[in-house]
């Protein structure tokens, strides 16, 4: 579904990614781990098409098409979703209204009929309930005045409603207490399916106890330095990132 | 950071003004220039009584001694008042007996503007007075309104048919010497709308005036007077457009509202005068004096304005809260794109006891636009327990525009409670990216963010108008992102 080859990218004239290779198949969950500043979030934003990040080399193929040719909103309408590390507030814009515009833009692109207000509300109320979100969060302005946990929950809620094919979660676990983490993870697990893939970016192993990945990749200084299965995450937990970093530095020498 | 979004912000400027066409109609235009003879000529053409001519002449003489104000935060080319024609009217048909008598060209003009003058085609619940350059060309639903005792007609007609009412209220809120532009208007005003809602009557439909400037080299100086007697209610809307011309045209209107005891007047404006091109060439100078008096106890006046047009706007719809327990409200959205400039706001003057006022101002700047909120809240000595709440928010689109806020307070009674909140925000790349990441295209995202920003004002507009205003706003900002 997703094939990244030799990807290099820079932001504000500084190269952050120095050549990423990654293949993600439908149905798989890939975890991207790494210390702060290793380029995890950059990778997530490049996938989503953030205009502030410039791809300087390499390719990204998604469902057989060149993803880099598409603007962020086009990618989203083709089923690429990113859950933000820091969800953005949009004052005065009702959360449900916002999501309806998003869903119908995507449905239109896919040749589906737009949902009317009633069908839409039935859908979102069901999803909100599953994520133990209060109905009032639908009527509040997008992320405005939401607590950190509410914001993250809202991201997963958006994902559940939009039903993307490729979901990129950027440090969704940061700032969540254990209960919220469980709810959010259950939301993600409920969406796991043979047609859908996840790229889960996280600093901590903790999240992966709830969202069990098929593959784990460790990013250091803009490169994937180790790939493995679930056990790699546990190994990291024991030994810390220092172990990987020195190994990575050794490999380059 | 030079990115796609920045580019988009810059492009938001490049939009077309779709009301910029010119109607080819035979017109009578008086030669350019202004002196007492021109004032007399206008008065004669309208067949006015002597008292009105005297009033005009007094205003003209006062105006000659006044100087154009310079305190406002805008710059524009000096206006040569001798280079303007003060009266332009479509020829023939001195008196319209029915809507069918309207010149077909003019009828088509209003149709193109979305204002059909046939009653059956109109929005079922809106009566329209159509003003073309200096004269009113049609007023719809008059008979229906007359049955309720409501007078809704052109100003000239009101002078002819209801001189006693006009004489009683004309200049009673905005005196002929009030300010430079108001004095000029008093001297040369040509037409406008007149509304009178008698005691205890709730006007059954929205009343609306549509102003169209067509002729070249002219100014438009209309005057609107609305009187709501005890316990009456009326909601009034005005809309305006003008052709695209390279020259600047002056629009100096005066609006006076009088609300007697327990009366309510809602006055809504969607102003879409030609704003000039993207380099700032042409466009309307919109220098307007609007003021209402809550003369009786428990009366209420609400101004709602959506200002998207004009090259330069200078306008402060105000309320004099004279009656005890009276209420004044001002809700405003002002957009400046390209090189547009707006200096707008309100004055709330609390004279009566327990008077309350609310000010909600939303300024949106894009391109090189400059947007200024200027507002005054005055509480007089006798105005015990006066309350004011003001909220002024500015939204910037791109980084070449500006927003300014000048709130003035003058409180002479210690029991007053006055609150002021202000904010400035920017449609940031992060908001745009967030919308994009959900599949929402850039233009739609801007519209959504801007509408969210203006929500508190739009909900004050009558429904049909709110939809129009929202559309207009997205057209005004079209291309500023996209």
XYZ file of C-alpha atoms in Angstrom:
735
model
C 0.000 0.000 0.000
C 2.770 2.426 0.958
C 6.288 2.324 -0.349
C 8.895 4.867 0.723
C 12.275 4.808 -1.030
C 15.340 6.889 -0.277
C 13.242 9.703 1.175
C 15.089 12.854 2.138
C 13.337 15.954 3.420
C 14.177 19.294 4.934
C 12.437 21.978 6.925
C 13.659 25.551 7.059
C 16.810 24.629 5.116
C 17.745 21.874 7.560
C 17.715 18.319 6.292
C 15.932 16.092 8.806
C 15.344 12.870 6.888
C 18.462 11.438 5.274
C 17.095 8.509 3.315
C 14.116 6.513 4.584
C 13.064 3.174 3.113
C 9.829 1.677 4.379
C 7.165 -0.648 2.981
C 3.757 -0.895 4.607
C 1.195 -3.418 3.410
C -2.557 -3.275 3.899
C -3.592 -4.781 7.205
C -0.277 -4.038 8.920
C 0.555 -1.832 11.874
C 4.024 -0.311 11.817
C 5.463 1.465 14.822
C 8.070 4.156 14.293
C 10.101 4.732 17.425
C 13.064 6.876 18.188
C 14.477 9.539 20.469
C 13.479 13.193 20.306
C 14.744 14.879 17.172
C 15.227 11.629 15.278
C 12.758 12.701 12.560
C 9.678 10.656 13.573
C 7.242 13.539 13.441
C 8.863 14.874 10.296
C 8.188 11.563 8.603
C 4.545 11.702 9.699
C 4.115 15.265 8.420
C 5.809 14.516 5.135
C 3.398 11.623 4.621
C 0.452 13.900 5.308
C 1.834 16.594 2.981
C 2.653 19.442 5.356
C 3.593 22.403 3.120
C 6.402 23.468 5.455
C 8.407 20.316 4.726
C 10.264 20.013 1.467
C 10.988 16.610 0.011
C 14.439 16.829 -1.563
C 14.817 13.274 -2.789
C 13.323 9.798 -2.959
C 9.808 8.604 -3.689
C 6.589 7.776 -1.847
C 4.136 5.517 -3.636
C 0.653 5.047 -2.209
C -1.713 2.607 -3.845
C 0.403 2.744 -6.982
C 0.335 6.538 -7.271
C 2.970 9.136 -6.577
C 1.910 10.572 -3.226
C 4.294 13.505 -3.514
C 2.336 14.787 -6.504
C -0.706 15.336 -4.294
C -1.436 18.266 -1.994
C -2.317 17.533 1.623
C -6.078 17.821 1.117
C -5.964 15.545 -1.945
C -4.047 12.930 0.008
C -6.638 13.082 2.764
C -9.469 12.596 0.297
C -7.655 9.552 -1.032
C -7.642 7.995 2.412
C -4.435 9.224 4.077
C -5.112 10.465 7.599
C -2.866 11.972 10.219
C -3.733 12.221 13.900
C -1.867 15.288 15.138
C 0.523 15.404 18.024
C -0.783 18.903 18.730
C -4.322 19.164 17.325
C -5.132 22.672 16.113
C -7.941 24.858 17.464
C -10.399 26.427 15.035
C -12.559 28.929 16.951
C -16.192 29.310 15.907
C -16.223 26.190 13.740
C -18.432 23.503 15.189
C -16.657 20.143 15.492
C -19.505 18.158 13.933
C -19.885 20.654 11.090
C -16.165 20.502 10.421
C -16.179 16.744 10.348
C -19.198 16.653 8.067
C -17.424 18.901 5.578
C -14.399 16.623 5.776
C -16.368 13.412 5.385
C -18.427 14.692 2.481
C -15.351 16.019 0.683
C -13.873 12.529 0.939
C -17.090 10.783 -0.071
C -17.456 13.073 -3.066
C -13.929 12.220 -4.176
C -14.731 8.532 -3.886
C -17.895 8.904 -5.920
C -20.158 8.295 -2.944
C -23.239 10.278 -2.123
C -22.830 13.006 0.478
C -24.392 12.213 3.829
C -27.276 14.361 4.956
C -27.379 15.870 8.413
C -29.464 13.085 9.927
C -27.385 10.155 8.662
C -24.268 12.034 9.602
C -25.376 12.713 13.159
C -26.396 9.074 13.607
C -22.940 8.024 12.472
C -20.979 10.447 14.620
C -23.039 9.899 17.727
C -22.305 6.191 17.519
C -18.595 6.764 17.130
C -18.509 9.382 19.878
C -20.158 6.936 22.235
C -17.610 4.237 21.438
C -14.832 6.656 22.326
C -16.647 7.685 25.500
C -16.866 11.246 24.270
C -19.506 13.552 25.599
C -22.002 14.684 22.922
C -21.198 18.268 23.824
C -17.778 17.807 22.201
C -19.561 17.588 18.852
C -21.098 20.997 19.261
C -18.041 22.764 20.600
C -15.596 24.544 18.315
C -12.926 22.281 16.860
C -10.454 21.561 19.691
C -11.120 24.947 21.295
C -10.814 24.707 25.042
C -10.411 20.923 24.849
C -8.091 19.370 27.411
C -5.014 17.554 26.104
C -6.767 14.218 26.459
C -9.947 15.460 24.780
C -7.945 16.701 21.831
C -6.303 13.336 21.298
C -9.598 11.551 21.666
C -11.067 13.924 19.120
C -8.323 12.982 16.659
C -9.198 9.315 16.950
C -12.854 10.241 16.653
C -12.131 12.059 13.371
C -10.275 8.983 12.197
C -13.131 6.667 13.128
C -15.606 8.772 11.171
C -13.386 9.337 8.138
C -12.327 5.672 7.891
C -8.975 6.258 6.201
C -6.990 3.536 4.391
C -3.682 4.704 5.790
C -3.658 6.266 9.244
C -0.572 7.987 10.603
C -0.708 8.584 14.362
C 1.814 11.148 15.514
C 2.601 10.630 19.218
C -1.036 10.089 20.012
C -0.045 8.754 23.423
C 1.754 11.872 24.621
C -0.082 13.622 27.403
C -2.631 10.839 27.917
C -3.299 9.237 31.274
C -3.666 5.505 31.401
C -7.484 5.463 31.098
C -7.487 7.790 28.128
C -4.703 5.763 26.564
C -6.829 2.654 26.838
C -9.878 4.291 25.284
C -7.845 5.752 22.445
C -6.097 2.451 21.795
C -9.380 0.572 21.756
C -10.597 3.091 19.201
C -7.599 2.364 17.032
C -7.821 -1.401 17.451
C -11.476 -1.350 16.466
C -10.409 0.119 13.134
C -7.756 -2.458 12.395
C -8.724 -4.370 9.291
C -7.120 -6.208 6.364
C -7.773 -3.188 4.126
C -6.260 -0.620 6.417
C -2.722 0.143 7.521
C -1.363 2.159 10.445
C 1.884 3.983 10.975
C 2.137 4.661 14.696
C 4.772 7.178 15.715
C 5.693 7.027 19.389
C 8.487 7.750 21.773
C 7.412 5.158 24.338
C 6.886 1.446 24.275
C 3.846 1.867 26.522
C 1.423 2.601 23.657
C 2.495 -0.584 21.901
C 1.179 -2.641 24.783
C -2.256 -1.536 23.700
C -1.779 -1.198 19.962
C 0.306 -4.229 19.148
C 2.412 -3.583 16.040
C 3.396 -6.085 13.350
C 6.641 -4.238 12.697
C 8.787 -1.856 14.710
C 11.300 0.542 13.180
C 13.762 2.639 15.070
C 14.611 6.023 13.689
C 17.802 7.825 14.592
C 19.142 10.998 13.045
C 16.820 10.753 10.084
C 17.474 7.124 9.202
C 15.850 3.823 10.081
C 18.626 2.103 12.016
C 16.812 -1.039 13.146
C 13.691 -2.877 12.067
C 12.147 -5.848 13.710
C 9.031 -7.285 15.283
C 7.236 -6.425 18.487
C 10.245 -7.654 20.556
C 12.364 -4.773 19.273
C 10.180 -2.355 21.194
C 10.665 -4.363 24.375
C 14.394 -4.443 23.841
C 14.370 -0.669 23.516
C 12.435 -0.413 26.732
C 15.191 -2.331 28.520
C 18.234 -0.748 26.965
C 17.061 2.771 26.076
C 17.761 4.715 22.922
C 21.430 5.214 23.750
C 22.043 1.633 22.726
C 20.520 2.180 19.279
C 22.195 5.514 18.750
C 25.650 4.153 19.380
C 24.841 1.136 17.212
C 23.622 3.483 14.474
C 26.721 5.626 14.736
C 28.810 2.450 14.562
C 26.998 1.295 11.448
C 27.699 4.553 9.684
C 31.397 4.545 10.479
C 8.703 30.323 5.096
C 7.727 30.564 1.423
C 5.147 27.859 1.009
C 2.080 26.999 -0.971
C -0.112 28.480 1.732
C 1.631 31.828 1.623
C 1.138 31.890 -2.110
C -2.469 31.049 -1.592
C -2.845 33.920 0.882
C -1.397 36.295 -1.659
C -3.690 35.072 -4.398
C -6.783 35.552 -2.297
C -6.602 39.122 -3.465
C -7.075 38.460 -7.159
C -10.823 38.256 -7.451
C -13.424 39.668 -9.747
C -16.180 42.023 -8.730
C -19.234 40.585 -10.369
C -21.493 43.609 -10.034
C -19.187 45.868 -12.014
C -21.298 46.249 -15.146
C -22.749 49.551 -16.390
C -26.374 50.014 -17.398
C -26.916 51.940 -20.610
C -29.841 54.141 -19.781
C -30.547 57.667 -20.807
C -29.830 59.864 -17.867
C -30.243 63.388 -16.805
C -27.081 64.513 -15.071
C -26.599 68.027 -13.774
C -23.241 69.606 -14.625
C -20.397 69.054 -12.200
C -19.824 71.507 -9.413
C -21.487 72.664 -6.234
C -22.882 76.046 -5.245
C -26.165 77.371 -3.906
C -27.680 77.226 -7.386
C -27.052 73.485 -7.578
C -28.718 73.035 -4.192
C -31.702 75.058 -5.428
C -31.777 73.095 -8.665
C -31.961 69.757 -6.850
C -34.716 71.076 -4.624
C -36.646 72.408 -7.615
C -36.292 69.166 -9.556
C -37.818 67.376 -6.645
C -40.556 69.943 -6.238
C -39.743 70.468 -2.604
C -41.442 72.844 -0.189
C -39.672 76.011 0.884
C -38.767 74.803 4.383
C -36.767 71.950 2.955
C -34.870 74.187 0.564
C -34.073 76.480 3.483
C -32.803 73.501 5.472
C -30.609 72.439 2.566
C -29.197 75.934 2.163
C -28.432 76.200 5.867
C -26.582 72.908 5.623
C -24.716 74.048 2.533
C -23.591 77.268 4.186
C -22.454 75.355 7.248
C -20.611 72.845 5.082
C -18.699 75.617 3.326
C -17.214 76.606 6.660
C -16.314 73.056 7.672
C -13.179 71.102 6.885
C -12.935 67.498 5.870
C -12.025 65.285 8.832
C -8.496 63.865 8.884
C -8.437 61.922 12.146
C -9.457 58.633 10.565
C -6.846 55.972 9.967
C -7.141 55.921 6.167
C -5.459 57.650 3.257
C -7.132 58.575 -0.016
C -6.756 60.974 -2.877
C -8.138 64.410 -2.129
C -11.728 64.790 -3.257
C -12.471 67.702 -5.566
C -16.005 68.593 -4.584
C -16.381 70.752 -7.667
C -15.595 67.797 -9.908
C -18.634 65.772 -8.886
C -22.084 65.841 -10.369
C -24.626 66.004 -7.574
C -27.671 64.720 -9.356
C -28.194 61.906 -11.845
C -31.534 60.381 -12.688
C -32.819 58.069 -15.392
C -34.780 60.197 -17.878
C -38.569 60.226 -18.456
C -41.285 58.747 -16.262
C -41.395 61.494 -13.690
C -43.943 59.562 -11.712
C -44.267 55.843 -11.426
C -47.766 54.574 -11.066
C -46.948 50.943 -10.937
C -43.957 48.651 -10.972
C -44.596 48.034 -14.673
C -43.531 51.585 -15.417
C -39.921 50.923 -14.461
C -37.543 51.358 -17.392
C -36.818 47.840 -18.738
C -33.062 48.518 -18.701
C -33.165 49.403 -15.038
C -35.422 46.482 -14.291
C -32.849 44.221 -15.959
C -30.088 45.825 -13.913
C -31.803 44.927 -10.682
C -32.569 41.459 -11.987
C -28.882 40.969 -12.708
C -28.188 42.038 -9.157
C -30.620 39.425 -7.924
C -33.324 41.961 -6.999
C -36.303 41.294 -9.306
C -38.782 44.148 -9.077
C -41.837 41.995 -9.737
C -43.457 41.229 -6.438
C -44.248 37.638 -7.274
C -40.567 36.946 -7.952
C -39.328 38.548 -4.796
C -38.551 36.789 -1.623
C -41.999 36.388 -0.242
C -41.403 38.392 2.861
C -39.241 41.293 1.767
C -40.444 44.626 0.425
C -37.869 46.476 -1.667
C -37.197 50.121 -2.481
C -34.771 50.276 -5.418
C -32.606 53.389 -5.673
C -30.771 53.965 -8.949
C -28.216 56.768 -8.712
C -30.105 59.718 -7.286
C -33.668 58.477 -7.415
C -35.875 55.706 -6.154
C -37.165 53.725 -9.134
C -39.466 51.250 -7.484
C -40.930 50.249 -4.167
C -42.662 46.923 -3.855
C -45.462 45.663 -1.605
C -46.579 49.171 -0.798
C -50.257 48.404 -0.740
C -49.874 45.493 1.581
C -47.826 47.616 3.979
C -50.224 50.561 3.729
C -53.016 48.343 5.010
C -51.054 47.929 8.238
C -50.581 51.697 8.358
C -46.911 51.424 7.490
C -45.375 53.972 5.188
C -42.501 52.659 3.072
C -41.587 54.867 0.146
C -38.844 56.912 -1.416
C -37.724 59.947 0.503
C -38.919 62.330 -2.235
C -42.343 60.825 -2.095
C -42.425 61.109 1.663
C -41.637 64.806 1.332
C -44.598 65.175 -1.022
C -47.100 62.927 0.723
C -46.127 63.114 4.384
C -44.346 66.443 4.789
C -45.401 66.822 8.419
C -43.708 63.546 9.410
C -40.551 64.317 7.469
C -40.351 67.787 8.916
C -40.820 66.477 12.437
C -38.014 63.947 12.285
C -35.585 65.052 9.564
C -32.280 66.091 11.112
C -33.529 65.275 14.596
C -30.890 62.552 15.029
C -28.167 63.711 12.657
C -28.387 67.516 12.533
C -27.547 69.274 9.275
C -24.342 70.548 10.876
C -23.304 67.231 12.421
C -20.130 66.647 10.453
C -18.568 67.500 7.118
C -20.105 64.635 5.140
C -23.467 64.801 6.888
C -23.687 68.512 6.124
C -22.827 67.851 2.492
C -25.501 65.199 2.361
C -28.094 67.510 3.925
C -27.364 70.089 1.239
C -27.519 67.833 -1.797
C -29.286 64.592 -0.849
C -31.399 63.406 -3.710
C -33.392 60.425 -2.523
C -33.421 57.482 -0.179
C -35.993 55.597 1.796
C -38.569 56.626 4.326
C -40.175 54.251 6.783
C -42.848 55.014 9.329
C -44.308 52.283 11.519
C -47.196 53.538 13.627
C -47.847 52.841 17.267
C -48.211 49.205 18.205
C -47.637 47.834 14.695
C -45.233 45.012 14.052
C -44.075 45.301 10.455
C -45.092 41.992 8.821
C -42.168 41.811 6.394
C -38.547 42.796 6.066
C -38.137 46.185 4.442
C -35.210 46.571 2.126
C -33.561 49.276 0.083
C -31.153 48.428 -2.660
C -28.777 51.187 -3.684
C -27.110 51.158 -7.078
C -24.652 53.748 -8.341
C -24.556 53.675 -12.136
C -23.647 57.067 -13.601
C -20.042 58.128 -14.027
C -18.626 61.186 -12.303
C -21.467 61.409 -9.841
C -21.758 60.973 -6.138
C -24.578 59.273 -4.335
C -26.076 61.143 -1.431
C -29.089 59.358 -0.127
C -30.876 59.793 3.096
C -32.844 57.263 5.041
C -35.225 58.042 7.849
C -36.930 55.363 9.880
C -39.402 56.124 12.626
C -40.908 53.444 14.849
C -43.647 54.739 17.117
C -44.508 53.379 20.550
C -44.263 49.603 20.669
C -43.639 49.252 16.928
C -41.194 46.806 15.374
C -39.377 46.943 12.060
C -36.464 45.118 10.475
C -34.809 46.950 7.641
C -32.062 45.841 5.263
C -29.929 47.713 2.811
C -27.686 46.442 0.052
C -25.470 48.296 -2.378
C -23.320 47.806 -5.486
C -21.669 49.957 -8.127
C -19.971 49.520 -11.535
C -16.219 49.113 -11.800
C -14.671 52.414 -12.712
C -11.134 53.721 -12.588
C -12.189 56.871 -10.822
C -13.192 57.032 -7.184
C -16.808 57.842 -6.519
C -18.147 59.405 -3.360
C -21.029 57.940 -1.452
C -21.997 60.107 1.504
C -25.239 58.908 3.007
C -27.077 59.723 6.183
C -29.321 57.328 8.069
C -31.479 58.435 10.975
C -33.442 56.067 13.187
C -35.956 57.088 15.805
C -37.360 54.519 18.228
C -40.067 55.703 20.572
C -41.121 53.994 23.800
C -40.894 50.214 23.591
C -40.102 50.266 19.852
C -37.491 48.075 18.162
C -35.575 48.858 14.998
C -33.208 46.346 13.462
C -31.092 47.859 10.742
C -28.929 45.507 8.683
C -26.504 46.408 5.937
C -24.691 44.308 3.414
C -22.354 46.781 1.787
C -20.713 45.669 -1.418
C -19.737 48.861 -3.228
C -17.025 48.438 -5.828
C -13.766 48.139 -3.843
C -11.362 49.186 -6.606
C -8.976 46.888 -8.413
C -6.151 44.997 -6.749
C -3.761 47.920 -7.195
C -6.176 50.251 -5.454
C -7.403 52.017 -8.570
C -11.011 53.165 -8.470
C -13.622 52.150 -5.945
C -16.175 53.910 -3.805
C -15.409 56.245 -0.931
C -18.075 55.252 1.532
C -18.352 58.105 4.027
C -21.545 57.541 5.865
C -23.210 58.873 8.999
C -25.651 56.496 10.654
C -27.215 57.139 13.989
C -30.240 56.058 15.926
C -31.948 57.467 18.971
C -33.703 55.272 21.471
C -35.938 58.141 22.415
C -38.410 56.272 24.575
C -38.056 53.955 27.514
C -37.366 50.279 26.719
C -36.712 50.981 23.076
C -34.057 49.093 21.171
C -31.896 49.688 18.127
C -29.675 47.044 16.575
C -27.178 47.814 13.847
C -25.789 44.841 11.980
C -23.371 45.436 9.163
C -21.360 43.303 6.798
C -18.938 45.563 5.006
C -17.095 43.878 2.177
C -16.932 46.592 -0.464
C -15.701 50.168 -0.986
C -12.146 51.387 -1.431
C -12.382 53.425 1.764
C -15.039 53.056 4.448
C -15.671 55.659 7.137
C -18.708 54.736 9.104
C -19.823 54.561 12.743
C -23.454 53.493 13.170
C -24.282 54.761 16.642
C -26.982 54.707 19.280
C -28.095 57.453 21.600
C -29.673 55.659 24.522
C -31.929 58.370 25.811
C -34.880 56.414 27.178
C -34.497 54.548 30.434
C -33.864 50.814 29.996
C -33.160 51.278 26.312
C -30.786 48.976 24.436
C -28.272 49.601 21.691
C -26.445 46.887 19.758
C -23.796 46.934 17.079
C -22.675 43.825 15.251
C -20.144 44.281 12.510
C -18.054 42.310 10.079
C -15.686 44.435 8.029
C -13.479 42.913 5.361
C -10.562 44.647 3.726
C -8.758 42.877 0.931
C -6.188 44.113 -1.611
C -5.791 47.829 -0.901
C -9.130 48.426 0.774
C -9.209 50.495 3.940
C -11.898 50.595 6.578
C -12.188 52.775 9.651
C -15.426 51.696 11.211
C -17.033 51.142 14.568
C -19.746 52.650 16.689
C -20.651 55.079 19.418
C -22.895 54.103 22.285
C -24.051 57.119 24.224
C -25.755 56.235 27.470
C -28.029 58.990 28.756
C -30.928 57.124 30.338
C -30.921 54.916 33.417
C -30.295 51.170 33.125
C -29.323 51.518 29.504
C -27.412 48.645 27.964
C -25.224 48.345 24.917
C -23.384 45.543 23.171
C -20.652 45.912 20.589
C -19.322 42.961 18.616
C -16.866 43.887 15.902
C -15.086 41.430 13.643
C -12.423 42.813 11.338
C -10.918 40.655 8.614
C -7.866 41.841 6.734
C -6.347 40.163 3.700
C -3.956 41.244 0.951
C -2.730 44.739 1.790
C -6.000 45.655 3.496
C -6.056 47.907 6.552
C -8.874 47.511 9.021
C -9.515 49.852 11.928
C -12.099 49.507 14.657
C -12.911 52.822 16.298
C -15.543 52.877 18.962
C -16.677 55.105 21.772
C -18.718 54.290 24.836
C -19.958 57.313 26.751
C -21.882 57.144 29.976
C -23.413 60.440 31.048
C -23.714 61.563 34.642
C -27.378 60.693 34.904
C -27.074 57.260 33.313
C -27.180 55.165 36.460
C -26.446 51.454 36.087
C -25.399 51.664 32.466
C -23.867 48.497 31.035
C -21.656 48.013 28.045
C -19.978 44.956 26.671
C -17.560 45.352 23.782
C -15.731 42.677 21.890
C -13.374 43.496 19.040
C -11.714 40.670 17.202
C -9.370 40.915 14.259
C -8.442 38.167 11.863
C -5.444 38.484 9.586
C -5.054 36.488 6.397
C -1.481 36.675 5.157
C 1.213 38.910 6.572
C 0.905 42.141 4.557
C -2.364 43.406 5.994
C -3.092 45.266 9.208
C -5.635 45.547 12.017
C -5.992 48.428 14.467
C -8.295 49.017 17.408
C -9.135 52.360 19.017
C -11.667 52.039 21.809
C -12.594 55.262 23.621
C -14.337 55.360 26.973
C -15.879 58.302 28.741
C -17.607 57.333 31.954
C -19.198 59.961 34.178
C -21.300 57.740 36.384
C -19.582 55.413 38.824
C -22.348 52.811 38.746
C -21.503 52.007 35.116
C -20.117 48.614 34.180
C -18.079 48.532 31.030
C -16.263 45.531 29.661
C -13.952 45.409 26.700
C -12.362 42.367 25.133
C -10.106 42.352 22.118
C -8.212 39.717 20.204
C -6.123 39.458 17.083
C -5.573 36.152 15.388
C -4.121 34.945 12.178
C -5.300 32.184 9.939
C -2.171 30.198 10.427
C -0.517 27.568 8.306
C -1.212 25.126 11.090
C -4.975 25.692 10.836
C -4.855 25.391 7.071
C -2.834 22.189 7.276
C -5.171 20.758 9.872
C -8.155 21.344 7.569
C -6.208 19.940 4.611
C -5.290 16.827 6.574
C -9.012 16.183 6.905
C -9.574 16.542 3.154
C -10.931 20.082 3.207
C -9.707 22.154 0.258
C -7.972 25.430 0.984
C -10.715 27.806 -0.183
C -13.291 25.869 1.798
C -11.029 25.915 4.807
C -10.646 29.697 4.650
C -14.382 30.134 4.277
C -15.008 27.865 7.180
C -12.510 29.620 9.436
C -13.776 33.064 8.432
C -17.437 32.107 8.896
C -16.599 30.669 12.274
C -14.957 33.947 13.140
C -18.024 35.952 12.048
C -20.654 33.658 13.509
C -21.823 35.973 16.275
C -22.572 38.685 13.731
C -24.171 36.532 11.026
C -26.706 35.139 13.431
C -28.019 38.668 13.945
C -28.887 38.993 10.250
C -32.278 37.995 8.857
C -31.948 34.512 7.409
C -31.920 35.241 3.655
C -29.373 37.930 4.267
C -27.152 35.759 6.394
C -26.823 33.316 3.509
C -26.079 36.173 1.104
C -23.555 37.668 3.469
C -21.743 34.399 3.825
C -21.552 33.999 0.041
C -20.393 37.560 -0.356
C -17.689 37.053 2.186
C -16.332 34.037 0.372
C -16.365 35.966 -2.927
C -14.590 38.900 -1.288
C -11.843 36.652 -0.061
C -11.747 34.485 -3.172
C -8.257 34.086 -4.526
C -6.733 35.485 -1.342
C -6.110 31.828 -0.770
C -6.328 29.386 -3.577
